[in-house]
Coordinates of C-alpha atoms in Angstrom, one line a residue:
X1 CA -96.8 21.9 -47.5
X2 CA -97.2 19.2 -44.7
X3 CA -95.0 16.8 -46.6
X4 CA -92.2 19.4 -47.5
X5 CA -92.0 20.1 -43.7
X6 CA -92.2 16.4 -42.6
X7 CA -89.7 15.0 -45.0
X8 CA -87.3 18.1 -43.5
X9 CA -87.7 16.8 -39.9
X10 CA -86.9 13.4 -40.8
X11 CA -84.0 14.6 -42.7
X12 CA -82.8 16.7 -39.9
X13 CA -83.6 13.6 -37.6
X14 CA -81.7 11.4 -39.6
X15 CA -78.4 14.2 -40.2
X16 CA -79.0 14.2 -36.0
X17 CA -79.2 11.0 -35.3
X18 CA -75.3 10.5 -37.3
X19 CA -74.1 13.4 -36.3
X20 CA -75.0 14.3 -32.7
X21 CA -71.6 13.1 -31.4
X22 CA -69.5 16.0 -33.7
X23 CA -72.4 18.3 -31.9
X24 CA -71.5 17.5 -28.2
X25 CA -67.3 17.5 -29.2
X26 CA -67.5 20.9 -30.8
X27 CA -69.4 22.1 -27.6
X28 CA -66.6 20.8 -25.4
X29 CA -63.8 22.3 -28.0
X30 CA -65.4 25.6 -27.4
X31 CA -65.8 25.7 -23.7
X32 CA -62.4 24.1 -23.4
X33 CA -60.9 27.1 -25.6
X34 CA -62.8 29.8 -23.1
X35 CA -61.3 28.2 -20.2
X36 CA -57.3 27.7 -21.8
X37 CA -57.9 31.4 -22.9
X38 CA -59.5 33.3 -20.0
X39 CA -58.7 31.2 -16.8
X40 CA -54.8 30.8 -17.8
X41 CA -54.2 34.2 -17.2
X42 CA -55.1 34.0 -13.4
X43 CA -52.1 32.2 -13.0
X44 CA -49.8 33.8 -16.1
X45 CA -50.1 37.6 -13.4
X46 CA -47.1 36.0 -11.5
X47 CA -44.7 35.1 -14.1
X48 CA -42.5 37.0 -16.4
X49 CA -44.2 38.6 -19.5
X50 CA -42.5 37.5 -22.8
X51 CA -42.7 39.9 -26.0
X52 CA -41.7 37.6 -29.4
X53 CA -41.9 40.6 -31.6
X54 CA -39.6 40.1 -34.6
X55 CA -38.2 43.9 -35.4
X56 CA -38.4 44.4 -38.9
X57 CA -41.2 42.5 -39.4
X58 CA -44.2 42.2 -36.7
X59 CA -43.3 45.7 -36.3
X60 CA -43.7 46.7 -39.8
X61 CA -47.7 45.0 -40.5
X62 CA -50.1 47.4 -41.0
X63 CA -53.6 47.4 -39.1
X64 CA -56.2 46.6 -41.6
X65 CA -59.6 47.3 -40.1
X66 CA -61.4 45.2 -42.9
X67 CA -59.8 41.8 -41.4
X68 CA -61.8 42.5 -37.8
X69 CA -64.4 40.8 -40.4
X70 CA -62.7 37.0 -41.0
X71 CA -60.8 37.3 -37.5
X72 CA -65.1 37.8 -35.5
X73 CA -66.4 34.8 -38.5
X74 CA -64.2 32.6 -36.9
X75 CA -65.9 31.7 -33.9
X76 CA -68.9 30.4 -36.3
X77 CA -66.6 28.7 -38.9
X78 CA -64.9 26.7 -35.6
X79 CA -68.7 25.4 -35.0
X80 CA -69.9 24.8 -38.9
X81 CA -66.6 23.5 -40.2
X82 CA -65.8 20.5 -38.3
X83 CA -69.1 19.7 -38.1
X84 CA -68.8 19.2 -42.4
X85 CA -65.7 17.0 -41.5
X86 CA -67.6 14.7 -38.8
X87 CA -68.9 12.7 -41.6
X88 CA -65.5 10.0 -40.8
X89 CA -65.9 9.2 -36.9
X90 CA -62.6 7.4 -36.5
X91 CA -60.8 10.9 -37.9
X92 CA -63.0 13.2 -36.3
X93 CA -62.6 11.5 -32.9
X94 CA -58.6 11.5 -34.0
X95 CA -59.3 15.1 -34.7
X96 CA -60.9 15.8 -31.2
X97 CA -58.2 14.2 -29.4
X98 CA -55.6 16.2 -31.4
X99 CA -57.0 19.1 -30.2
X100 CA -57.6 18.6 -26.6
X101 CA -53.6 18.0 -26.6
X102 CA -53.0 21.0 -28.5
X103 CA -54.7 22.9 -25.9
X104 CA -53.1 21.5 -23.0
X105 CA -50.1 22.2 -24.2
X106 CA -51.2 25.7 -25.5
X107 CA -52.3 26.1 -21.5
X108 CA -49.2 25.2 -19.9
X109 CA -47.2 27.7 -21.9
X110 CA -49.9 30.3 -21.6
X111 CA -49.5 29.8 -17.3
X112 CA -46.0 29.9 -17.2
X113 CA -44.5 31.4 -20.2
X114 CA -47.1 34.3 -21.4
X115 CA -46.5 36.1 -24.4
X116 CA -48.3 39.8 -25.0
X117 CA -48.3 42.0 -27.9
X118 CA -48.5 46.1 -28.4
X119 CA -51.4 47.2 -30.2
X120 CA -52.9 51.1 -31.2
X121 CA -55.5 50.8 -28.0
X122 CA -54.7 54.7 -27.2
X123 CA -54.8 55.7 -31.1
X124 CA -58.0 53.8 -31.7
X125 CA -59.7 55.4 -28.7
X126 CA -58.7 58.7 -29.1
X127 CA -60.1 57.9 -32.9
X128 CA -63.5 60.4 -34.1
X129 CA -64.4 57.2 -36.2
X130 CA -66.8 54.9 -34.6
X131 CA -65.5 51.5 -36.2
X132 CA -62.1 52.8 -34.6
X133 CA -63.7 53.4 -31.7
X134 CA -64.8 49.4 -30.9
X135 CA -61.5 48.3 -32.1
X136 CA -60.2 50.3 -29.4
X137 CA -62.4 48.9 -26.5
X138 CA -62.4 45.2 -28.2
X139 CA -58.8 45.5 -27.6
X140 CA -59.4 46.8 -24.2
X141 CA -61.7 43.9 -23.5
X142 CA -59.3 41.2 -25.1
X143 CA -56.8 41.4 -22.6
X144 CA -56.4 45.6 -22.4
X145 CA -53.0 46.9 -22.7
X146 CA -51.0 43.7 -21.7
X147 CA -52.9 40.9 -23.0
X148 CA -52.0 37.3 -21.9
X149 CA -52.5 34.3 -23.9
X150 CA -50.8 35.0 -27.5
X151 CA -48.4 32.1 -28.2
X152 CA -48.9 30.1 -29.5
X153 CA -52.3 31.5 -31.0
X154 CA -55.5 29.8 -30.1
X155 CA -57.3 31.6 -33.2
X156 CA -54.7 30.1 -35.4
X157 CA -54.7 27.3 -33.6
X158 CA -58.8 25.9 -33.6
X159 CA -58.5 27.7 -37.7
X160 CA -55.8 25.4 -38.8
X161 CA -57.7 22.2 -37.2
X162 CA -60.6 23.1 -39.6
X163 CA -59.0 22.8 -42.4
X164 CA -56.9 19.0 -41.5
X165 CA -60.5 18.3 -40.4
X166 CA -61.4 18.4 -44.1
X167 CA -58.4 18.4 -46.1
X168 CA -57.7 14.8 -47.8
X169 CA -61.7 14.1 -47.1
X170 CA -62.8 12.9 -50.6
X171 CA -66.3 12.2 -49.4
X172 CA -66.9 16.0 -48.3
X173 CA -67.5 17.7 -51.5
X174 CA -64.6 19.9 -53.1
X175 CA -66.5 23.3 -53.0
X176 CA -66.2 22.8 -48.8
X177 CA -63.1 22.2 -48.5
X178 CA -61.9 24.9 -50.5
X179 CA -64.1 27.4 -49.2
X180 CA -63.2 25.9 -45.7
X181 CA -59.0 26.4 -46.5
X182 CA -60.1 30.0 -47.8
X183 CA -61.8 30.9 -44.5
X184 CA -58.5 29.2 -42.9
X185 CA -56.3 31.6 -44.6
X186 CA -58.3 34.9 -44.0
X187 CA -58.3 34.0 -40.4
X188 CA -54.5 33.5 -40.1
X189 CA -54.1 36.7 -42.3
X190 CA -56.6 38.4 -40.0
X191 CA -54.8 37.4 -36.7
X192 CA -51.3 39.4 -38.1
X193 CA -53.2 42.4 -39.7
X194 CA -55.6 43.0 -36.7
X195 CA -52.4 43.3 -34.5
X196 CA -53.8 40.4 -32.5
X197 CA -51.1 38.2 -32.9
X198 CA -47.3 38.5 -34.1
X199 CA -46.2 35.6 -36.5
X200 CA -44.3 33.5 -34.1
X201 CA -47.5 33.0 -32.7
X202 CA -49.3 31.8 -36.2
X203 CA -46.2 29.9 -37.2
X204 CA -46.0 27.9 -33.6
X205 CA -50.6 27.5 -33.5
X206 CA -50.1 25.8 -37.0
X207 CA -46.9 23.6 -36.5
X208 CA -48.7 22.4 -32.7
X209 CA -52.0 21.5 -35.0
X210 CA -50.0 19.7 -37.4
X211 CA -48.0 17.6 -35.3
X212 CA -50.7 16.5 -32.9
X213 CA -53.2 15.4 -36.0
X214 CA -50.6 13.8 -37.2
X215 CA -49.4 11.8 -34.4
X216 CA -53.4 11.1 -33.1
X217 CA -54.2 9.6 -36.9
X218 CA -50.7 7.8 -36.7
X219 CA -51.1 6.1 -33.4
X220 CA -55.0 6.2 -33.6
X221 CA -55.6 7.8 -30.5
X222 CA -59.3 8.6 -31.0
X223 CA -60.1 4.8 -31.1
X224 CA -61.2 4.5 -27.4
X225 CA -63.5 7.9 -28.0
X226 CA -64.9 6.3 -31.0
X227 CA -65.8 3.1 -29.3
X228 CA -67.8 5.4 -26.5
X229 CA -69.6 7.4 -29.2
X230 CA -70.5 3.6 -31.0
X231 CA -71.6 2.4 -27.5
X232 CA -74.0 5.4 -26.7
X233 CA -75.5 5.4 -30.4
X234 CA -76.2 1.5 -30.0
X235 CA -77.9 2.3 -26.3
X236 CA -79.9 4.6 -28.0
X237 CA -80.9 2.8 -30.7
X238 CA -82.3 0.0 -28.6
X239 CA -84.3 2.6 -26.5
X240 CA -85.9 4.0 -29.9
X241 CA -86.6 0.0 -31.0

């Protein structure tokens, strides 16, 4: 039993020691995304209130309780999935780089050209059922009855930079990155059919993740990252020799 638990720490030692940098970058990924989301709004009170709803269509989506499910497993699938992808440094630190641009970007339009939506609060409320009940005050928490911050959508947004994370990745076995593009596609689903998001707001979070990946892999903007994370692994290195 003493060597099954042994040869686990030094396995989770080594895993550590090559991935500790994907550790500390998701980290800043998700207090970045708390501030974009909840400190934008401050500013977003004193300009006009855009509503991008598309009549005919936006309109027209049901509510689905069941996809509350995908759209709350996202917070954990933004940690574990690009932590599977962090196994190519120079396309993971791309990858970072990609989306701290995305979210300026996403923060500048959130301060001065914020988007809300119209969803069921009063109906879900006013609801005898208990599950309809915490929709209700979830919505009531996530921005009330004129939320800020929907376009373009941050949960499509960090979703979609999961899957480029992996996709094309030939050394991250196939079963991941399919299960990884599944959760992607249940989340995006899940933002139109919990009434969080309309699909202007999908369409733009996916097209912004897209472009930026693209143009930091082109351009190789993650190279001076991926020098700094080489330079702190080779400092610590010499400290443990």
């Amino acid at each position: 039993m003493k060597e099954n638990k042994t040869s686990f720490k030094e396995k989770f030692r080594n895993w550590f020691a090559r991935y500790w940098y994907a550790l500390v970058l998701v980290a800043i990924i998700m207090a970045v995304d708390c501030i974009v989301y909840w400190l934008t709004r401050y500013i977003a009170v004193h300009f006009k209130v855009y509503d991008f709803t598309i009549q005919g269509f936006d309109d027209k989506v049901p509510l689905v309780k069941i996809f509350f499910i995908p759209y709350f497993l996202s917070y954990p699938y933004w940690i574990v999935a690009p932590i599977i992808a962090a196994k190519n440094k120079k396309r993971f630190c791309n990858w970072f780089v990609a989306v701290m641009i995305s979210f300026f970007v996403v923060a500048v339009i959130y301060c001065f050209m914020p988007t809300t939506i119209k969803r069921p609060i009063d109906e879900m409320l006013n609801s005898d059922n208990p599950i309809d009940k915490f929709i209700g005050n979830f919505y009531l928490f996530d921005g009330g009855y004129v939320p800020f911050g929907c376009f373009p959508s941050i949960h499509c947004l960090l979703s979609a930079f999961c899957y480029l994370a992996v996709r094309q990745q030939k050394n991250i076995h196939i079963a991941n990155r399919i299960g990884i593009l599944i959760m992607d596609i249940l989340i995006l689903l899940a933002t139109q059919f919990t009434k969080q998001h309309y699909i202007v707001d999908l369409i733009s979070a996916v097209t912004l993740a897209e472009l930026t990946f693209f143009i930091c892999n082109k351009f190789n903007l993650g190279s001076k990252l991926e020098k700094l994370v080489d330079k702190i692994e080779s400092k610590f290195k010499k400290k443990i020799e």
